[in-house]
Coordinates of C-alpha atoms in Angstrom, one line a residue:
Chain A
M655 CA -0.1 -0.1 0.3
N656 CA 2.5 2.5 1.0
Q657 CA 4.7 1.3 -1.9
A658 CA 1.8 1.9 -4.0
I659 CA 0.8 5.5 -2.7
T660 CA 4.8 6.6 -3.1
Q661 CA 4.4 5.1 -6.7
F662 CA 1.3 7.3 -7.5
A663 CA 2.7 10.1 -5.8
F664 CA 5.9 10.0 -7.7
A665 CA 3.7 9.6 -11.0
T666 CA 1.6 12.5 -10.2
G667 CA 2.9 14.7 -7.9
L668 CA 6.4 15.2 -8.3
P669 CA 6.7 15.6 -12.0
R670 CA 3.7 17.8 -11.9
V671 CA 5.0 20.0 -9.2
L672 CA 8.9 19.8 -11.3
G673 CA 7.0 20.1 -14.7
D674 CA 5.5 23.7 -13.3
L675 CA 9.0 25.0 -13.0
E676 CA 11.0 26.5 -15.9
P677 CA 13.7 24.3 -17.3
A678 CA 16.6 25.8 -15.8
V679 CA 18.1 26.2 -19.8
D680 CA 16.2 26.8 -22.6
L681 CA 18.0 24.9 -25.3
A682 CA 16.3 26.2 -28.0
T683 CA 18.3 29.4 -27.0
L684 CA 21.7 27.4 -26.8
A685 CA 21.0 25.6 -30.2
T686 CA 20.7 29.1 -32.2
L687 CA 24.2 29.8 -30.9
E688 CA 25.3 26.7 -32.8
E689 CA 24.9 29.0 -36.2
L690 CA 27.9 31.0 -35.2
Q691 CA 30.1 28.0 -35.2
E692 CA 33.0 28.4 -37.4
E693 CA 34.2 25.6 -39.5
G694 CA 37.3 24.0 -37.9
E695 CA 37.3 26.4 -35.0
P696 CA 36.9 24.6 -31.4
N697 CA 33.2 24.1 -30.1
L698 CA 31.8 27.7 -29.6
I699 CA 29.1 26.4 -27.2
V700 CA 31.3 24.4 -25.1
E701 CA 33.8 27.5 -24.9
L702 CA 30.9 29.5 -23.8
I703 CA 30.1 27.3 -21.4
D704 CA 33.4 26.8 -20.2
L705 CA 33.5 30.9 -19.6
F706 CA 30.1 30.9 -17.9
L707 CA 30.9 27.9 -15.4
A708 CA 34.4 29.6 -14.5
D709 CA 33.0 32.6 -14.1
V710 CA 30.1 32.5 -12.1
P711 CA 31.4 31.2 -8.8
C712 CA 33.5 34.1 -8.1
R713 CA 30.3 36.7 -9.6
L714 CA 28.5 35.0 -6.8
S715 CA 31.1 35.7 -4.0
A716 CA 31.1 39.2 -5.3
L717 CA 27.6 39.6 -4.8
R718 CA 27.2 38.3 -1.8
A719 CA 30.0 40.4 -0.4
S720 CA 28.7 43.4 -2.0
L721 CA 25.6 42.9 -0.6
V722 CA 26.9 42.0 3.1
L723 CA 29.2 45.3 2.7
E724 CA 25.5 47.1 1.6
N725 CA 27.9 48.2 -1.4
Y726 CA 24.8 48.8 -3.8
P727 CA 26.2 49.9 -6.9
A728 CA 28.7 46.9 -7.0
L729 CA 25.5 44.8 -6.4
K730 CA 23.5 45.9 -9.3
R731 CA 27.1 46.0 -11.5
G732 CA 27.4 42.5 -10.6
A733 CA 23.7 41.5 -11.5
H734 CA 24.0 43.5 -14.8
S735 CA 26.6 41.2 -16.3
L736 CA 25.5 38.1 -14.9
R737 CA 22.3 39.0 -16.8
G738 CA 23.5 39.1 -19.8
S739 CA 25.9 35.9 -19.8
S740 CA 22.9 33.9 -18.3
G741 CA 20.4 34.9 -20.9
S742 CA 22.9 34.3 -23.8
L743 CA 23.1 30.6 -22.4
G744 CA 19.2 30.1 -22.0
A745 CA 19.3 30.2 -18.3
L746 CA 16.3 32.5 -18.7
R747 CA 15.1 32.4 -15.0
T748 CA 18.3 33.5 -14.0
S749 CA 18.5 36.4 -16.3
A750 CA 14.9 37.4 -15.0
L751 CA 16.2 37.3 -11.5
C752 CA 19.2 39.2 -11.9
E753 CA 17.1 41.9 -13.5
E754 CA 15.0 41.9 -10.7
I755 CA 18.1 42.6 -8.6
E756 CA 19.3 45.4 -10.9
M757 CA 15.6 47.2 -10.5
E758 CA 15.5 46.6 -6.8
P759 CA 15.6 49.7 -4.9
A760 CA 19.1 50.4 -3.8
D761 CA 18.7 50.0 0.1
A762 CA 16.1 47.4 0.2
F763 CA 18.3 45.0 1.9
A764 CA 15.9 42.1 2.9
S765 CA 14.5 41.8 -0.6
L766 CA 18.0 41.7 -2.0
A767 CA 19.0 39.2 0.1
A768 CA 16.1 37.0 -0.7
L769 CA 16.7 37.5 -4.6
L770 CA 20.4 36.7 -3.9
T771 CA 19.6 33.4 -2.5
S772 CA 16.8 32.8 -5.3
L773 CA 19.6 33.3 -7.6
E774 CA 21.9 31.1 -5.9
A775 CA 19.4 28.5 -5.8
E776 CA 18.6 29.0 -9.6
L777 CA 22.3 28.8 -10.6
A778 CA 22.7 25.2 -8.6
R779 CA 20.0 24.0 -11.0
V780 CA 21.5 25.3 -14.2
F781 CA 25.0 24.0 -13.6
P782 CA 24.2 20.5 -14.3
V783 CA 22.3 21.3 -17.2
L784 CA 25.1 23.1 -18.8
Q785 CA 27.7 20.8 -17.9
A786 CA 25.6 17.9 -19.2
Q787 CA 25.2 19.8 -22.5
R788 CA 28.9 20.9 -22.9
L789 CA 29.7 16.9 -22.6
L790 CA 27.2 16.5 -25.4
R791 CA 28.9 18.6 -27.7
L792 CA 32.8 17.7 -27.1
Chain B
M141 CA 35.5 46.4 -40.9
K142 CA 37.4 46.8 -37.5
I143 CA 35.2 46.6 -34.5
L144 CA 36.2 47.3 -30.7
V145 CA 33.9 45.2 -28.0
A146 CA 34.1 46.5 -24.6
E147 CA 32.1 44.2 -22.7
D148 CA 33.2 42.8 -19.1
D149 CA 31.3 39.5 -19.1
P150 CA 33.4 37.2 -20.7
V151 CA 30.5 35.1 -22.3
S152 CA 28.8 38.4 -23.6
S153 CA 32.0 39.3 -25.0
R154 CA 33.0 36.1 -26.7
L155 CA 29.5 35.6 -28.0
L156 CA 29.5 39.3 -29.6
A157 CA 33.0 38.8 -31.3
A158 CA 31.6 35.2 -32.6
I159 CA 28.8 36.9 -34.0
L160 CA 30.7 39.5 -35.6
K161 CA 33.6 37.3 -37.1
K162 CA 30.9 35.6 -38.4
W163 CA 29.8 38.5 -40.2
G164 CA 33.2 39.3 -41.8
H165 CA 34.6 41.7 -39.1
E166 CA 37.9 41.8 -37.5
V167 CA 37.2 42.2 -33.8
V168 CA 39.6 43.3 -30.7
T169 CA 38.0 42.9 -27.4
T170 CA 38.6 44.5 -24.0
N171 CA 36.9 44.2 -20.7
N172 CA 37.3 47.6 -18.9
G173 CA 36.3 51.0 -20.4
N174 CA 40.2 52.4 -19.2
E175 CA 41.6 50.3 -21.7
A176 CA 38.6 50.8 -24.4
W177 CA 39.6 54.6 -24.4
S178 CA 43.2 54.0 -24.4
L179 CA 42.8 51.4 -27.7
L180 CA 40.5 54.0 -29.4
Q181 CA 43.3 56.6 -29.3
Q182 CA 46.0 54.5 -30.9
D183 CA 46.6 55.0 -34.4
G184 CA 44.8 52.4 -36.8
A185 CA 42.0 52.1 -34.1
P186 CA 38.5 50.6 -34.9
P187 CA 36.7 52.9 -36.4
L188 CA 33.6 51.4 -34.4
A189 CA 33.1 50.6 -30.9
I190 CA 30.3 48.6 -29.4
L191 CA 30.5 49.6 -25.2
D192 CA 28.5 48.2 -22.6
W193 CA 27.4 50.5 -20.3
L194 CA 28.5 49.0 -17.0
M195 CA 32.3 48.1 -17.1
P196 CA 35.2 48.5 -14.7
G197 CA 37.1 51.6 -14.9
L198 CA 35.4 54.2 -17.3
E199 CA 31.9 53.4 -17.8
G200 CA 30.2 53.1 -21.4
P201 CA 28.9 56.5 -21.6
E202 CA 32.2 58.4 -20.0
V203 CA 34.1 56.4 -22.8
C204 CA 31.6 58.1 -25.5
R205 CA 31.9 61.9 -23.9
R206 CA 36.0 61.2 -24.2
V207 CA 35.9 60.0 -27.8
R208 CA 33.6 62.9 -28.4
R209 CA 35.9 65.4 -27.1
N210 CA 39.1 64.4 -28.5
R211 CA 40.1 65.8 -32.1
K212 CA 41.6 62.2 -33.2
T213 CA 38.7 60.0 -31.9
S214 CA 35.8 62.2 -32.4
A215 CA 34.7 60.4 -35.7
T216 CA 34.5 56.8 -34.1
Y217 CA 31.3 55.2 -34.3
L218 CA 29.7 54.2 -31.0
I219 CA 27.1 51.7 -30.0
L220 CA 26.4 51.6 -26.3
L221 CA 24.4 48.4 -25.2
T222 CA 21.9 49.5 -22.8
S223 CA 19.2 47.6 -20.6
L224 CA 16.0 46.7 -22.4
R225 CA 13.2 48.6 -20.2
D226 CA 15.1 51.9 -19.4
K227 CA 14.3 54.2 -21.7
E228 CA 16.0 57.0 -19.9
Q229 CA 19.3 55.3 -20.1
M230 CA 19.2 55.2 -24.1
V231 CA 18.5 58.8 -23.8
A232 CA 21.3 59.5 -21.7
G233 CA 23.6 57.3 -23.9
I234 CA 23.0 59.4 -27.0
E235 CA 23.3 62.5 -25.1
A236 CA 26.8 61.2 -24.1
G237 CA 27.8 61.1 -27.8
A238 CA 26.8 57.5 -28.3
D239 CA 25.9 57.4 -32.0
D240 CA 23.4 54.2 -31.7
Y241 CA 22.4 52.1 -29.0
L242 CA 21.3 48.4 -28.8
A243 CA 19.2 46.9 -26.1
K244 CA 20.5 43.8 -24.1
P245 CA 19.8 40.9 -24.5
F246 CA 19.9 42.2 -28.3
N247 CA 18.5 40.3 -31.3
H248 CA 21.0 39.2 -33.9
N249 CA 19.4 40.5 -36.7
E250 CA 18.8 43.9 -35.1
L251 CA 22.7 44.3 -34.4
R252 CA 23.1 43.4 -38.4
V253 CA 21.1 46.4 -39.8
R254 CA 22.6 48.7 -37.2
L255 CA 26.0 47.6 -38.0
Q256 CA 25.1 48.0 -41.7
A257 CA 24.2 51.5 -40.9
A258 CA 27.0 52.2 -38.9
A259 CA 29.2 50.3 -41.8
R260 CA 28.1 53.3 -44.3
I261 CA 28.8 56.3 -42.0
V262 CA 32.2 54.8 -41.2
E263 CA 32.6 54.5 -45.2
L264 CA 31.4 58.1 -45.6
Q265 CA 33.6 59.7 -42.9
A266 CA 36.8 57.8 -44.3
S267 CA 36.3 58.9 -47.9
L268 CA 35.4 62.6 -46.4
A269 CA 38.4 62.3 -44.5
Q270 CA 40.8 61.6 -47.7
R271 CA 38.8 64.0 -49.8
V272 CA 39.9 66.8 -47.0
T273 CA 43.5 65.7 -47.1
Q274 CA 43.4 66.1 -50.9
L275 CA 42.0 69.4 -50.9
E276 CA 44.6 70.3 -48.2
A277 CA 47.2 69.3 -50.4
A278 CA 46.2 70.8 -53.3
V279 CA 45.7 74.0 -51.5
A280 CA 49.2 74.0 -50.3
E281 CA 50.5 73.2 -53.5
R282 CA 48.6 76.0 -54.9
R283 CA 49.9 78.4 -52.1
R284 CA 53.6 77.1 -52.6
A285 CA 52.9 77.9 -56.6
E286 CA 51.8 81.7 -55.7
E287 CA 54.6 81.9 -53.5
A288 CA 57.3 81.2 -56.2
L289 CA 55.2 83.2 -58.5
R290 CA 55.5 86.1 -56.2
N291 CA 59.1 85.6 -55.7
L292 CA 59.6 85.7 -59.5
S293 CA 57.5 88.7 -59.8
L294 CA 58.7 92.1 -61.1
T295 CA 55.7 94.5 -59.8
D296 CA 55.1 96.4 -56.8
D297 CA 51.3 94.9 -55.5
L298 CA 50.6 98.1 -54.0
T299 CA 51.4 100.8 -56.9
G300 CA 51.9 98.4 -60.0
L301 CA 55.3 100.0 -60.4
Y302 CA 58.3 98.0 -61.0
N303 CA 59.6 96.5 -57.7
H304 CA 63.3 96.1 -56.0
R305 CA 64.2 93.5 -58.4
G306 CA 62.2 94.7 -61.3
F307 CA 64.2 97.7 -61.1
F308 CA 67.6 96.5 -60.8
T309 CA 66.9 93.9 -63.6
L310 CA 65.7 96.2 -66.3
A311 CA 67.6 99.2 -65.1
E312 CA 71.0 97.9 -65.6
H313 CA 69.8 96.3 -69.2
C314 CA 68.4 100.0 -70.3
L315 CA 71.5 101.5 -69.3
R316 CA 73.8 99.2 -71.6
M317 CA 71.5 99.6 -74.2
T318 CA 71.4 103.6 -74.0
R319 CA 75.3 103.6 -73.7
R320 CA 75.7 101.7 -76.9
S321 CA 73.5 103.7 -78.6
R322 CA 75.4 106.8 -77.3
Q323 CA 72.6 108.2 -75.2
S324 CA 72.5 109.7 -72.0
S325 CA 70.0 109.3 -69.1
L326 CA 68.6 110.2 -65.9
L327 CA 68.3 108.6 -62.7
I328 CA 66.0 109.5 -60.1
Y329 CA 66.1 108.5 -56.6
T330 CA 62.7 109.8 -54.5
D331 CA 61.2 109.4 -51.5
L332 CA 57.7 110.2 -49.8
D333 CA 58.3 112.4 -46.9
G334 CA 56.6 111.8 -43.6
L335 CA 55.0 108.7 -44.7
K336 CA 55.5 107.4 -40.7
Q337 CA 53.7 110.4 -39.7
I338 CA 51.2 109.7 -42.0
N339 CA 50.8 106.1 -41.0
D340 CA 50.7 107.2 -36.9
S341 CA 48.4 109.9 -37.5
F342 CA 45.7 108.8 -40.3
G343 CA 46.3 105.0 -40.3
H344 CA 47.8 102.6 -42.6
A345 CA 45.3 102.7 -45.1
E346 CA 45.7 106.2 -45.7
G347 CA 49.9 105.7 -45.9
S348 CA 49.1 103.0 -48.7
L349 CA 46.9 105.7 -50.8
A350 CA 49.7 108.0 -50.2
L351 CA 52.5 105.8 -51.7
V352 CA 49.7 105.2 -54.7
K353 CA 49.5 109.1 -55.3
A354 CA 53.2 109.3 -55.3
A355 CA 53.5 106.5 -57.6
E356 CA 50.6 108.0 -59.9
I357 CA 52.5 111.1 -59.9
L358 CA 55.7 109.7 -60.9
R359 CA 54.2 107.9 -63.8
Q360 CA 52.5 111.3 -65.0
T361 CA 55.8 113.0 -65.0
F362 CA 57.9 110.5 -66.9
R363 CA 57.5 108.4 -69.9
D364 CA 55.9 105.0 -70.8
S365 CA 59.3 103.8 -71.8
D366 CA 61.1 105.0 -68.7
I367 CA 61.6 102.7 -65.8
V368 CA 59.5 103.6 -62.7
A369 CA 59.8 101.6 -59.4
R370 CA 59.0 101.6 -55.9
L371 CA 62.0 99.8 -54.2
G372 CA 60.4 99.4 -51.0
G373 CA 59.2 101.3 -47.9
D374 CA 58.9 105.2 -49.2
E375 CA 61.5 104.9 -51.8
F376 CA 61.0 105.2 -55.5
A377 CA 63.4 105.6 -58.1
V378 CA 63.2 106.1 -61.8
L379 CA 65.6 105.3 -64.7
S380 CA 64.8 108.3 -67.7
L381 CA 66.3 107.0 -70.8
N382 CA 67.9 109.2 -73.5
V383 CA 67.7 112.5 -71.7
L384 CA 69.8 115.4 -72.5
R385 CA 71.7 117.4 -69.5
S386 CA 69.5 120.4 -70.4
E387 CA 66.3 118.7 -69.9
Q388 CA 67.1 117.7 -66.2
D389 CA 65.8 120.6 -64.6
K390 CA 62.9 120.8 -66.7
I391 CA 62.0 117.2 -65.6
L392 CA 62.4 118.1 -62.1
R393 CA 60.1 121.0 -62.4
R394 CA 57.7 119.1 -64.0
L395 CA 57.7 116.6 -61.0
D396 CA 57.3 119.6 -58.6
D397 CA 54.4 120.8 -60.4
K398 CA 52.6 117.7 -60.4
V399 CA 53.1 117.5 -56.6
L400 CA 51.9 121.0 -56.1
S401 CA 48.9 120.2 -58.2
A402 CA 47.8 117.2 -56.4
N403 CA 48.0 118.8 -53.1
E404 CA 45.8 121.7 -54.5
T405 CA 42.9 119.5 -56.0
H406 CA 42.8 116.9 -53.4
E407 CA 41.3 117.1 -49.8
H408 CA 44.1 115.4 -47.9
A409 CA 44.8 116.2 -44.4
Y410 CA 48.4 116.3 -45.0
L411 CA 50.5 117.4 -47.7
L412 CA 52.2 114.9 -50.0
S413 CA 56.0 115.8 -50.5
L414 CA 58.9 114.3 -52.0
S415 CA 62.8 114.6 -51.5
V416 CA 64.4 114.3 -55.3
G417 CA 68.2 112.9 -56.0
A418 CA 68.6 113.5 -59.6
V419 CA 72.1 112.3 -61.2
W420 CA 72.7 112.6 -65.1
I421 CA 74.3 109.8 -66.7
A422 CA 76.7 110.6 -69.7
Q423 CA 77.1 108.5 -72.6
D424 CA 80.5 107.4 -71.3
D425 CA 80.0 107.0 -67.7
I426 CA 80.9 103.6 -66.4
R427 CA 79.0 103.6 -63.2
D428 CA 76.7 100.7 -62.7
I429 CA 73.0 101.3 -61.1
P430 CA 73.8 100.3 -57.5
E431 CA 76.6 103.3 -57.7
L432 CA 74.5 105.5 -59.6
I433 CA 71.5 105.2 -57.0
E434 CA 74.0 105.4 -54.1
Q435 CA 74.9 108.9 -55.7
A436 CA 71.4 109.8 -56.2
D437 CA 70.3 108.8 -52.6
K438 CA 73.4 111.0 -51.2
L439 CA 71.8 114.1 -53.0
M440 CA 68.6 113.1 -51.9
Y441 CA 69.6 113.2 -48.5
L442 CA 70.8 116.7 -48.8
Q443 CA 67.4 117.8 -50.2
K444 CA 65.6 116.4 -47.3
R445 CA 68.2 118.2 -44.6
S446 CA 67.9 121.6 -46.1
K447 CA 64.1 121.1 -46.4
Q448 CA 64.1 120.3 -42.3
L449 CA 66.8 123.3 -41.8
S450 CA 64.5 125.5 -43.5
A451 CA 61.3 124.3 -41.5
I452 CA 63.2 125.3 -38.3
H453 CA 64.0 129.0 -39.7
A454 CA 60.7 129.5 -40.6
S455 CA 58.9 131.6 -38.3
G456 CA 55.2 130.7 -37.1
P457 CA 53.9 127.8 -34.9
P458 CA 54.8 124.2 -36.1
P459 CA 52.8 123.0 -38.3
S460 CA 49.6 121.4 -37.7
R461 CA 50.0 119.1 -40.6
P462 CA 52.5 116.4 -40.7
T463 CA 54.3 117.3 -43.7
L464 CA 55.4 120.9 -44.8
R465 CA 56.1 121.5 -48.8
L466 CA 58.8 123.8 -49.4
V467 CA 60.5 125.2 -52.2
S468 CA 62.8 122.5 -53.6

């Protein structure tokens, strides 16, 4: 009985919940980048993903630090930058969160803190997808 | 076209470079505003730059302002990347000196058409600059030619008489010819008295008019075949050909009369006055023009001195006009 319930819950509940969330990475966006591939050159999408994966961790630390130090201009600048790159690679929800941080009034510490936490969580979802996409193209 | 991409996000920068290269452009990238500004000032800098708004160092709009202020870089075509929703930002960008803006995240087609427009303007500016260079070269060439022509000129611009070069070239030649045909000549050396005072009291335009008037008087006194010249400043010289000794006084009197009549018929605030030194040249006289001029100059100086002395001895208050015409 328990097993059946668990199976049922899994079959209907979790996938539906998961399905409500946007995918972490919009694969169609990534696919459009393939048009830019030059023949004979190393894979552009792999290169871009590598740049992203390398850049993001320290960007996130910088954002955290800016928030703690209440350096709002630096926070906005960092969010602006991350917004561009995440959007280009199809991490659309990430990009939207960055935009919200950019638009938030400067001293709204509490909301900024919450947004930053959501951003970190979102990026945690994005990373494995990008890593997988990278492997596909190697 | 060579394009500078100034964007501090490595992913966006790499992406933009890939797009531009795909379209056949040469791309230079930088991740900060200071380096962008520095690169744009170098020789052979890209004619077009795509600048992000927020960058370490100088921000995009500040780079725009500097580019526009600097004469060397001011023609650079600048595209600013701005946030999608911020209309105020777009206006501020154009006011800072950007030629165009592109909202991030940008549409590839939009970028492509904006680059086409930019390319046309860059091309236009390049051909304009080239044309300006050509015109400047042509003007310089023309000036050189005019200068060369002036150096060959034999006439004085102001009076139309021969100039120093003209006189010395022609007079020597004519003198030799008259000697060969056993003729005598008369050399006159004269200057306009008080030119400095005329210039000081009435201005240089008036002084020039006085010189022109003196030239006119000399022309009327002598023949067309004589060589009448303005040697420079206030000095004139005449070589009158085929003149008998007995004719010398007649000629000098004629000159005097013409000066008198000029003063009577014209309303000048000053009187025209010439000091004259005359040297008669016999047919077997071997002196050359420079020697003769020197002699005439001495005689002229004597006349000037005698005028000045007469002026001192004359009774009455000092003349209100700068020059007095006295009996020569």
